[in-house]
Amino acid sequence: MNSRTNELEKNAEVISSLESIAAQAVEDFLVDPRHCWQPTDFLPDMSREDVLEQLVLLRKRTDAIPAEVISSLVGNMITEEALPNYLSFFNLLKGMNDEGNMASEKGWVRWSRAWTAEENRHGDLLNKYLYLSGRADMKQVEITIHNLIGNGFDSKAEQDPYQAMIYTSFQERATKIAHVNTGKLADKAGDDVLSRICKTIAGDEARHEKAYKSFMSKIFEIDPDGALLAFEKMMKKQITMPAFLMDHEKKDSLFSRFSLITQKMGIYTTSDYASIITHLTGLWKVGSFTGLKDYAVRAQEYLGTLAERYHRIAERVTVPGLICPAWVRE
Ligand SMILES: [Fe+2]
Ligand SMILES: [Fe+2]
């Protein structure tokens, strides 16, 4: 058996030992469907007689939103819509669902279902809102979602549950930031409903982020050497947004246009990336562990200066003045 297999087995064992924590997290961090918001809470009620007036109002509100914001919103929505990939990703991690039973009542499998069930509302709501606004080229949007689900998802966690917990902690915080900033821009453009939608979704992401960070805190407590190694590995590969396989174009890909637009609009930037590293290394007190194995000391050193390096990169990032917004109806 090689060392990678050993490491993966050890990490899977630790994760399996946290089944009861995962089950409790469903109660503590997720909302019972009976009390949870649903997309229709924010959308025109199609059964009402004045629905056409409601639609006119919605279109008036969305009219002044800059094309770049619509484009970012579509990118965020497409990311949310690739949900089947996330549920599969989670259940394929070592130690999460070794029986391969998606209906299992075990803690992690239940968590994965309840978490993605919450996520499902995000894509539904944004998709319907954008459709009604008439601002997006929905056929192109649908083709991109089709491609993204078809192409799959690679978190680069390599089935390692530790790296996956780092990835999801990071990613939930990143999506929270993107939704908050999109909401601010929607508000600025005069769409208070869209602003509320973005803030509400961001609120969900904040709960998810808290949960994933707490899972990882537990791993740091049990196995600091392994946790530091996983953190180092994941960050060396870099956290890539889950939707990066939305197309396979080498040049001017939809994903690169989307990323440049979010950078340009201040929706999700290199500086945010750096700040997330600062936040996570601080929260998990990366620098505080002593008595570590050599490889963990090296990981600790690498992680200790990582945020600073990204903050320096962020200062040098430039965005081309002209980026053609994707998925927007001209
Ligand atoms: Fe989400
Ligand atoms: Fe989330």
mmCIF file of C-alpha atoms and ligand atoms in Angstrom:
data_model
loop_
_atom_site.group_PDB
_atom_site.id
_atom_site.type_symbol
_atom_site.label_atom_id
_atom_site.label_comp_id
_atom_site.label_asym_id
_atom_site.label_seq_id
_atom_site.Cartn_x
_atom_site.Cartn_y
_atom_site.Cartn_z
ATOM 1 C CA MET A 1 0.000 0.000 0.000
ATOM 2 C CA ASN A 2 1.436 3.396 -0.903
ATOM 3 C CA SER A 3 1.391 6.445 1.334
ATOM 4 C CA ARG A 4 -1.426 8.146 -0.573
ATOM 5 C CA THR A 5 -3.681 5.122 -0.022
ATOM 6 C CA ASN A 6 -2.777 5.101 3.661
ATOM 7 C CA GLU A 7 -3.476 8.789 3.997
ATOM 8 C CA LEU A 8 -6.823 8.462 2.217
ATOM 9 C CA GLU A 9 -7.837 5.533 4.409
ATOM 10 C CA LYS A 10 -6.903 7.395 7.567
ATOM 11 C CA ASN A 11 -8.847 10.474 6.424
ATOM 12 C CA ALA A 12 -11.851 8.332 5.524
ATOM 13 C CA GLU A 13 -11.773 6.750 8.977
ATOM 14 C CA VAL A 14 -11.716 10.146 10.669
ATOM 15 C CA ILE A 15 -14.621 11.350 8.519
ATOM 16 C CA SER A 16 -16.630 8.206 9.290
ATOM 17 C CA SER A 17 -16.118 8.855 12.989
ATOM 18 C CA LEU A 18 -17.892 12.209 12.546
ATOM 19 C CA GLU A 19 -21.210 10.699 11.354
ATOM 20 C CA SER A 20 -23.078 11.949 14.410
ATOM 21 C CA ILE A 21 -21.705 15.476 13.918
ATOM 22 C CA ALA A 22 -22.990 15.464 10.339
ATOM 23 C CA ALA A 23 -26.416 14.285 11.497
ATOM 24 C CA GLN A 24 -26.520 17.021 14.134
ATOM 25 C CA ALA A 25 -25.446 19.605 11.543
ATOM 26 C CA VAL A 26 -28.579 18.874 9.523
ATOM 27 C CA GLU A 27 -30.556 20.057 12.559
ATOM 28 C CA ASP A 28 -28.230 22.920 13.511
ATOM 29 C CA PHE A 29 -27.349 24.505 10.176
ATOM 30 C CA LEU A 30 -30.086 23.575 7.713
ATOM 31 C CA VAL A 31 -33.708 24.662 7.696
ATOM 32 C CA ASP A 32 -36.698 22.354 7.781
ATOM 33 C CA PRO A 33 -38.441 22.511 4.366
ATOM 34 C CA ARG A 34 -41.702 23.434 6.112
ATOM 35 C CA HIS A 35 -40.144 26.657 7.392
ATOM 36 C CA CYS A 36 -37.674 27.393 4.626
ATOM 37 C CA TRP A 37 -38.103 30.119 1.992
ATOM 38 C CA GLN A 38 -38.986 28.898 -1.475
ATOM 39 C CA PRO A 39 -38.477 30.513 -4.897
ATOM 40 C CA THR A 40 -42.165 31.418 -5.268
ATOM 41 C CA ASP A 41 -41.850 33.733 -2.236
ATOM 42 C CA PHE A 42 -39.921 36.116 -4.511
ATOM 43 C CA LEU A 43 -41.667 35.596 -7.843
ATOM 44 C CA PRO A 44 -44.884 36.906 -9.372
ATOM 45 C CA ASP A 45 -47.808 34.668 -8.485
ATOM 46 C CA MET A 46 -48.891 33.307 -11.861
ATOM 47 C CA SER A 47 -52.362 32.471 -10.565
ATOM 48 C CA ARG A 48 -53.235 36.062 -9.731
ATOM 49 C CA GLU A 49 -55.317 38.223 -11.991
ATOM 50 C CA ASP A 50 -52.839 41.063 -11.892
ATOM 51 C CA VAL A 51 -49.916 38.858 -12.888
ATOM 52 C CA LEU A 52 -49.284 40.778 -16.096
ATOM 53 C CA GLU A 53 -48.892 44.003 -14.129
ATOM 54 C CA GLN A 54 -46.517 42.227 -11.789
ATOM 55 C CA LEU A 55 -44.479 41.099 -14.775
ATOM 56 C CA VAL A 56 -44.357 44.626 -16.170
ATOM 57 C CA LEU A 57 -43.076 45.831 -12.806
ATOM 58 C CA LEU A 58 -40.446 43.094 -12.711
ATOM 59 C CA ARG A 59 -39.237 44.071 -16.173
ATOM 60 C CA LYS A 60 -39.118 47.747 -15.234
ATOM 61 C CA ARG A 61 -37.001 46.855 -12.216
ATOM 62 C CA THR A 62 -34.585 44.714 -14.204
ATOM 63 C CA ASP A 63 -34.309 47.129 -17.151
ATOM 64 C CA ALA A 64 -31.584 49.275 -15.671
ATOM 65 C CA ILE A 65 -29.358 46.452 -14.431
ATOM 66 C CA PRO A 66 -26.018 46.640 -16.273
ATOM 67 C CA ALA A 67 -25.367 43.828 -18.776
ATOM 68 C CA GLU A 68 -22.267 42.827 -16.784
ATOM 69 C CA VAL A 69 -24.348 42.268 -13.658
ATOM 70 C CA ILE A 70 -26.861 40.161 -15.598
ATOM 71 C CA SER A 71 -23.938 38.183 -17.010
ATOM 72 C CA SER A 72 -22.493 37.580 -13.525
ATOM 73 C CA LEU A 73 -25.884 36.629 -12.209
ATOM 74 C CA VAL A 74 -26.293 34.084 -15.006
ATOM 75 C CA GLY A 75 -22.862 32.630 -14.196
ATOM 76 C CA ASN A 76 -23.792 32.336 -10.535
ATOM 77 C CA MET A 77 -27.108 30.743 -11.483
ATOM 78 C CA ILE A 78 -25.495 28.241 -13.846
ATOM 79 C CA THR A 79 -23.127 27.255 -11.043
ATOM 80 C CA GLU A 80 -26.104 26.619 -8.766
ATOM 81 C CA GLU A 81 -27.904 24.649 -11.477
ATOM 82 C CA ALA A 82 -25.131 22.037 -11.788
ATOM 83 C CA LEU A 83 -26.430 20.537 -8.595
ATOM 84 C CA PRO A 84 -26.386 16.848 -9.577
ATOM 85 C CA ASN A 85 -22.602 17.142 -9.835
ATOM 86 C CA TYR A 86 -22.248 18.349 -6.239
ATOM 87 C CA LEU A 87 -24.368 15.602 -4.763
ATOM 88 C CA SER A 88 -22.355 13.004 -6.683
ATOM 89 C CA PHE A 89 -19.049 14.622 -5.726
ATOM 90 C CA PHE A 90 -19.880 14.512 -2.035
ATOM 91 C CA ASN A 91 -21.076 10.912 -2.001
ATOM 92 C CA LEU A 92 -18.030 9.727 -3.947
ATOM 93 C CA LEU A 93 -15.629 10.996 -1.274
ATOM 94 C CA LYS A 94 -13.941 8.251 0.724
ATOM 95 C CA GLY A 95 -15.695 7.563 4.010
ATOM 96 C CA MET A 96 -18.877 9.484 3.173
ATOM 97 C CA ASN A 97 -21.114 6.851 1.630
ATOM 98 C CA ASP A 98 -19.158 3.615 1.412
ATOM 99 C CA GLU A 99 -22.374 1.575 1.094
ATOM 100 C CA GLY A 100 -23.239 3.549 -2.034
ATOM 101 C CA ASN A 101 -26.778 4.038 -0.782
ATOM 102 C CA MET A 102 -28.227 7.435 -1.677
ATOM 103 C CA ALA A 103 -31.281 6.815 0.507
ATOM 104 C CA SER A 104 -29.143 5.982 3.552
ATOM 105 C CA GLU A 105 -30.104 7.521 6.874
ATOM 106 C CA LYS A 106 -26.447 7.807 7.875
ATOM 107 C CA GLY A 107 -25.255 11.271 8.909
ATOM 108 C CA TRP A 108 -23.099 12.294 5.960
ATOM 109 C CA VAL A 109 -25.465 10.986 3.306
ATOM 110 C CA ARG A 110 -28.375 12.773 4.961
ATOM 111 C CA TRP A 111 -26.285 15.934 5.191
ATOM 112 C CA SER A 112 -25.396 15.741 1.484
ATOM 113 C CA ARG A 113 -29.059 15.426 0.513
ATOM 114 C CA ALA A 114 -30.358 18.127 2.831
ATOM 115 C CA TRP A 115 -27.555 20.536 1.839
ATOM 116 C CA THR A 116 -28.068 20.094 -1.906
ATOM 117 C CA ALA A 117 -31.849 20.290 -1.466
ATOM 118 C CA GLU A 118 -31.300 23.789 -0.068
ATOM 119 C CA GLU A 119 -28.956 24.625 -2.940
ATOM 120 C CA ASN A 120 -31.578 23.511 -5.448
ATOM 121 C CA ARG A 121 -33.736 26.520 -4.556
ATOM 122 C CA HIS A 122 -30.951 28.916 -5.535
ATOM 123 C CA GLY A 123 -30.770 27.797 -9.143
ATOM 124 C CA ASP A 124 -34.554 27.553 -9.406
ATOM 125 C CA LEU A 125 -35.140 31.073 -8.156
ATOM 126 C CA LEU A 126 -32.431 32.791 -10.183
ATOM 127 C CA ASN A 127 -33.351 30.863 -13.315
ATOM 128 C CA LYS A 128 -37.020 31.838 -13.103
ATOM 129 C CA TYR A 129 -36.244 35.448 -12.263
ATOM 130 C CA LEU A 130 -33.828 35.799 -15.169
ATOM 131 C CA TYR A 131 -36.279 34.104 -17.510
ATOM 132 C CA LEU A 132 -39.067 36.525 -16.553
ATOM 133 C CA SER A 133 -36.751 39.533 -16.847
ATOM 134 C CA GLY A 134 -36.149 38.871 -20.532
ATOM 135 C CA ARG A 135 -32.599 40.154 -20.057
ATOM 136 C CA ALA A 136 -30.762 36.876 -20.626
ATOM 137 C CA ASP A 137 -30.440 34.738 -23.730
ATOM 138 C CA MET A 138 -32.101 31.781 -22.052
ATOM 139 C CA LYS A 139 -31.438 29.290 -24.831
ATOM 140 C CA GLN A 140 -27.694 29.946 -24.500
ATOM 141 C CA VAL A 141 -28.017 29.747 -20.727
ATOM 142 C CA GLU A 142 -29.758 26.385 -21.014
ATOM 143 C CA ILE A 143 -27.134 25.046 -23.396
ATOM 144 C CA THR A 144 -24.428 26.066 -20.922
ATOM 145 C CA ILE A 145 -26.204 24.343 -18.018
ATOM 146 C CA HIS A 146 -26.650 21.258 -20.187
ATOM 147 C CA ASN A 147 -22.942 21.289 -21.048
ATOM 148 C CA LEU A 148 -21.854 21.901 -17.481
ATOM 149 C CA ILE A 149 -23.828 18.990 -16.072
ATOM 150 C CA GLY A 150 -22.681 16.885 -19.006
ATOM 151 C CA ASN A 151 -19.017 17.801 -18.508
ATOM 152 C CA GLY A 152 -19.009 17.110 -14.767
ATOM 153 C CA PHE A 153 -17.244 18.727 -11.884
ATOM 154 C CA ASP A 154 -13.708 18.438 -10.604
ATOM 155 C CA SER A 155 -13.014 19.959 -7.206
ATOM 156 C CA LYS A 156 -9.482 18.479 -7.425
ATOM 157 C CA ALA A 157 -10.066 16.959 -3.973
ATOM 158 C CA GLU A 158 -9.250 13.505 -5.403
ATOM 159 C CA GLN A 159 -11.843 11.764 -3.206
ATOM 160 C CA ASP A 160 -10.052 13.010 -0.103
ATOM 161 C CA PRO A 161 -12.735 14.122 2.387
ATOM 162 C CA TYR A 162 -10.321 16.528 4.126
ATOM 163 C CA GLN A 163 -9.503 18.378 0.904
ATOM 164 C CA ALA A 164 -13.196 18.375 0.026
ATOM 165 C CA MET A 165 -14.033 20.058 3.347
ATOM 166 C CA ILE A 166 -11.421 22.735 2.638
ATOM 167 C CA TYR A 167 -12.854 23.178 -0.843
ATOM 168 C CA THR A 168 -16.471 23.487 0.297
ATOM 169 C CA SER A 169 -15.606 25.834 3.196
ATOM 170 C CA PHE A 170 -13.811 28.056 0.709
ATOM 171 C CA GLN A 171 -16.440 27.762 -1.987
ATOM 172 C CA GLU A 172 -19.453 28.459 0.216
ATOM 173 C CA ARG A 173 -17.743 31.619 1.449
ATOM 174 C CA ALA A 174 -16.853 32.592 -2.131
ATOM 175 C CA THR A 175 -20.439 32.148 -3.370
ATOM 176 C CA LYS A 176 -21.718 34.077 -0.363
ATOM 177 C CA ILE A 177 -19.442 36.989 -1.300
ATOM 178 C CA ALA A 178 -20.504 36.831 -4.967
ATOM 179 C CA HIS A 179 -24.227 36.859 -4.097
ATOM 180 C CA VAL A 180 -23.820 39.690 -1.569
ATOM 181 C CA ASN A 181 -21.956 41.850 -4.080
ATOM 182 C CA THR A 182 -24.405 41.077 -6.899
ATOM 183 C CA GLY A 183 -27.233 42.064 -4.551
ATOM 184 C CA LYS A 184 -25.565 45.411 -3.854
ATOM 185 C CA LEU A 185 -25.241 46.113 -7.577
ATOM 186 C CA ALA A 186 -28.867 45.104 -8.189
ATOM 187 C CA ASP A 187 -29.934 47.488 -5.454
ATOM 188 C CA LYS A 188 -27.863 50.257 -6.997
ATOM 189 C CA ALA A 189 -29.579 49.641 -10.335
ATOM 190 C CA GLY A 190 -32.979 49.971 -8.666
ATOM 191 C CA ASP A 191 -34.064 46.337 -8.345
ATOM 192 C CA ASP A 192 -34.814 45.909 -4.670
ATOM 193 C CA VAL A 193 -36.420 42.486 -5.193
ATOM 194 C CA LEU A 194 -33.372 41.037 -6.913
ATOM 195 C CA SER A 195 -31.245 42.573 -4.208
ATOM 196 C CA ARG A 196 -33.349 40.785 -1.579
ATOM 197 C CA ILE A 197 -33.102 37.531 -3.549
ATOM 198 C CA CYS A 198 -29.293 37.746 -3.656
ATOM 199 C CA LYS A 199 -29.106 38.587 0.044
ATOM 200 C CA THR A 200 -31.397 35.688 0.928
ATOM 201 C CA ILE A 201 -29.343 33.218 -1.087
ATOM 202 C CA ALA A 202 -26.182 34.636 0.486
ATOM 203 C CA GLY A 203 -27.768 33.932 3.872
ATOM 204 C CA ASP A 204 -28.087 30.259 2.950
ATOM 205 C CA GLU A 205 -24.484 30.162 1.768
ATOM 206 C CA ALA A 206 -23.429 31.702 5.083
ATOM 207 C CA ARG A 207 -25.083 28.827 6.989
ATOM 208 C CA HIS A 208 -23.450 26.269 4.688
ATOM 209 C CA GLU A 209 -20.088 27.970 5.088
ATOM 210 C CA LYS A 210 -20.427 27.833 8.869
ATOM 211 C CA ALA A 211 -21.224 24.127 8.750
ATOM 212 C CA TYR A 212 -18.316 23.195 6.489
ATOM 213 C CA LYS A 213 -15.893 25.295 8.521
ATOM 214 C CA SER A 214 -17.086 23.549 11.687
ATOM 215 C CA PHE A 215 -16.535 20.116 10.099
ATOM 216 C CA MET A 216 -13.010 21.151 9.177
ATOM 217 C CA SER A 217 -12.378 22.584 12.663
ATOM 218 C CA LYS A 218 -13.220 19.164 14.060
ATOM 219 C CA ILE A 219 -10.748 17.539 11.665
ATOM 220 C CA PHE A 220 -8.056 20.008 12.781
ATOM 221 C CA GLU A 221 -8.782 18.990 16.369
ATOM 222 C CA ILE A 222 -8.503 15.242 15.693
ATOM 223 C CA ASP A 223 -5.735 15.178 13.089
ATOM 224 C CA PRO A 224 -3.851 18.487 12.753
ATOM 225 C CA ASP A 225 -1.042 16.941 10.680
ATOM 226 C CA GLY A 226 -3.473 15.544 8.133
ATOM 227 C CA ALA A 227 -5.607 18.686 8.114
ATOM 228 C CA LEU A 228 -2.618 20.935 7.426
ATOM 229 C CA LEU A 229 -1.386 18.649 4.665
ATOM 230 C CA ALA A 230 -4.823 18.638 3.015
ATOM 231 C CA PHE A 231 -5.092 22.432 3.287
ATOM 232 C CA GLU A 232 -1.675 22.830 1.669
ATOM 233 C CA LYS A 233 -2.505 20.352 -1.106
ATOM 234 C CA MET A 234 -5.816 21.996 -1.923
ATOM 235 C CA MET A 235 -4.382 25.500 -1.996
ATOM 236 C CA LYS A 236 -1.439 24.469 -4.173
ATOM 237 C CA LYS A 237 -3.935 23.190 -6.732
ATOM 238 C CA GLN A 238 -5.938 26.405 -6.217
ATOM 239 C CA ILE A 239 -9.654 26.600 -5.600
ATOM 240 C CA THR A 240 -11.395 26.720 -8.947
ATOM 241 C CA MET A 241 -15.037 27.684 -9.143
ATOM 242 C CA PRO A 242 -17.293 24.646 -9.535
ATOM 243 C CA ALA A 243 -18.583 25.817 -12.923
ATOM 244 C CA PHE A 244 -15.258 25.973 -14.718
ATOM 245 C CA LEU A 245 -16.185 23.051 -16.963
ATOM 246 C CA MET A 246 -19.114 24.980 -18.458
ATOM 247 C CA ASP A 247 -17.339 24.834 -21.801
ATOM 248 C CA HIS A 248 -14.131 23.418 -23.196
ATOM 249 C CA GLU A 249 -13.091 26.426 -25.250
ATOM 250 C CA LYS A 250 -9.382 27.129 -24.976
ATOM 251 C CA LYS A 251 -9.659 30.798 -25.921
ATOM 252 C CA ASP A 252 -12.275 33.279 -24.798
ATOM 253 C CA SER A 253 -14.220 30.591 -22.947
ATOM 254 C CA LEU A 254 -17.513 31.432 -21.299
ATOM 255 C CA PHE A 255 -15.944 30.682 -17.946
ATOM 256 C CA SER A 256 -13.004 33.036 -18.483
ATOM 257 C CA ARG A 257 -15.365 35.801 -19.637
ATOM 258 C CA PHE A 258 -17.539 35.224 -16.585
ATOM 259 C CA SER A 259 -14.482 35.339 -14.292
ATOM 260 C CA LEU A 260 -13.186 38.548 -15.878
ATOM 261 C CA ILE A 261 -16.591 40.192 -15.535
ATOM 262 C CA THR A 262 -16.942 39.269 -11.866
ATOM 263 C CA GLN A 263 -13.424 40.638 -11.310
ATOM 264 C CA LYS A 264 -14.206 43.843 -13.213
ATOM 265 C CA MET A 265 -17.507 44.426 -11.421
ATOM 266 C CA GLY A 266 -16.027 43.660 -7.989
ATOM 267 C CA ILE A 267 -18.409 40.736 -7.552
ATOM 268 C CA TYR A 268 -15.713 38.151 -6.891
ATOM 269 C CA THR A 269 -12.084 39.185 -7.177
ATOM 270 C CA THR A 270 -8.537 38.010 -6.538
ATOM 271 C CA SER A 271 -8.634 40.198 -3.476
ATOM 272 C CA ASP A 272 -11.670 38.216 -2.226
ATOM 273 C CA TYR A 273 -9.710 35.015 -2.877
ATOM 274 C CA ALA A 274 -6.846 36.337 -0.742
ATOM 275 C CA SER A 275 -9.230 37.449 2.008
ATOM 276 C CA ILE A 276 -10.830 34.013 2.166
ATOM 277 C CA ILE A 277 -7.395 32.473 2.733
ATOM 278 C CA THR A 278 -6.727 35.025 5.490
ATOM 279 C CA HIS A 279 -10.068 34.174 7.071
ATOM 280 C CA LEU A 280 -9.674 30.392 6.939
ATOM 281 C CA THR A 281 -6.053 30.259 8.092
ATOM 282 C CA GLY A 282 -7.006 32.526 10.994
ATOM 283 C CA LEU A 283 -10.156 30.615 11.902
ATOM 284 C CA TRP A 284 -8.411 27.249 11.940
ATOM 285 C CA LYS A 285 -5.415 28.809 13.739
ATOM 286 C CA VAL A 286 -3.039 27.263 11.244
ATOM 287 C CA GLY A 287 0.023 28.858 12.843
ATOM 288 C CA SER A 288 -0.756 27.699 16.360
ATOM 289 C CA PHE A 289 -0.093 23.952 16.132
ATOM 290 C CA THR A 290 3.035 22.528 17.710
ATOM 291 C CA GLY A 291 4.612 19.082 17.851
ATOM 292 C CA LEU A 292 3.769 18.466 14.202
ATOM 293 C CA LYS A 293 5.275 15.966 11.790
ATOM 294 C CA ASP A 294 7.802 17.416 9.318
ATOM 295 C CA TYR A 295 5.417 17.488 6.360
ATOM 296 C CA ALA A 296 2.834 19.347 8.461
ATOM 297 C CA VAL A 297 5.423 21.911 9.544
ATOM 298 C CA ARG A 298 6.185 22.524 5.863
ATOM 299 C CA ALA A 299 2.457 22.882 5.138
ATOM 300 C CA GLN A 300 2.133 25.293 8.052
ATOM 301 C CA GLU A 301 4.962 27.439 6.661
ATOM 302 C CA TYR A 302 3.451 27.448 3.169
ATOM 303 C CA LEU A 303 0.003 28.401 4.466
ATOM 304 C CA GLY A 304 1.404 31.052 6.794
ATOM 305 C CA THR A 305 2.445 33.340 3.945
ATOM 306 C CA LEU A 306 -0.095 32.312 1.320
ATOM 307 C CA ALA A 307 -2.725 35.019 1.871
ATOM 308 C CA GLU A 308 -0.068 37.723 1.733
ATOM 309 C CA ARG A 309 1.153 36.399 -1.612
ATOM 310 C CA TYR A 310 -2.364 36.498 -3.051
ATOM 311 C CA HIS A 311 -2.937 39.987 -1.679
ATOM 312 C CA ARG A 312 0.191 41.085 -3.582
ATOM 313 C CA ILE A 313 -1.067 39.375 -6.748
ATOM 314 C CA ALA A 314 -4.446 41.096 -6.281
ATOM 315 C CA GLU A 315 -2.736 44.496 -6.359
ATOM 316 C CA ARG A 316 -1.286 43.727 -9.784
ATOM 317 C CA VAL A 317 -4.407 42.241 -11.395
ATOM 318 C CA THR A 318 -5.655 44.171 -14.388
ATOM 319 C CA VAL A 319 -8.838 43.521 -16.313
ATOM 320 C CA PRO A 320 -9.244 44.301 -20.021
ATOM 321 C CA GLY A 321 -11.501 47.324 -20.527
ATOM 322 C CA LEU A 322 -13.746 45.548 -22.998
ATOM 323 C CA ILE A 323 -15.195 42.191 -22.053
ATOM 324 C CA CYS A 324 -18.158 40.975 -24.019
ATOM 325 C CA PRO A 325 -20.819 39.979 -21.457
ATOM 326 C CA ALA A 326 -21.929 36.378 -21.914
ATOM 327 C CA TRP A 327 -25.541 35.124 -22.119
ATOM 328 C CA VAL A 328 -26.994 38.608 -22.352
ATOM 329 C CA ARG A 329 -29.672 39.535 -24.844
ATOM 330 C CA GLU A 330 -28.436 42.596 -26.720
HETATM 331 FE FE FE B 1 -25.993 28.030 -3.554
HETATM 332 FE FE FE B 2 -24.269 26.772 -0.377
#
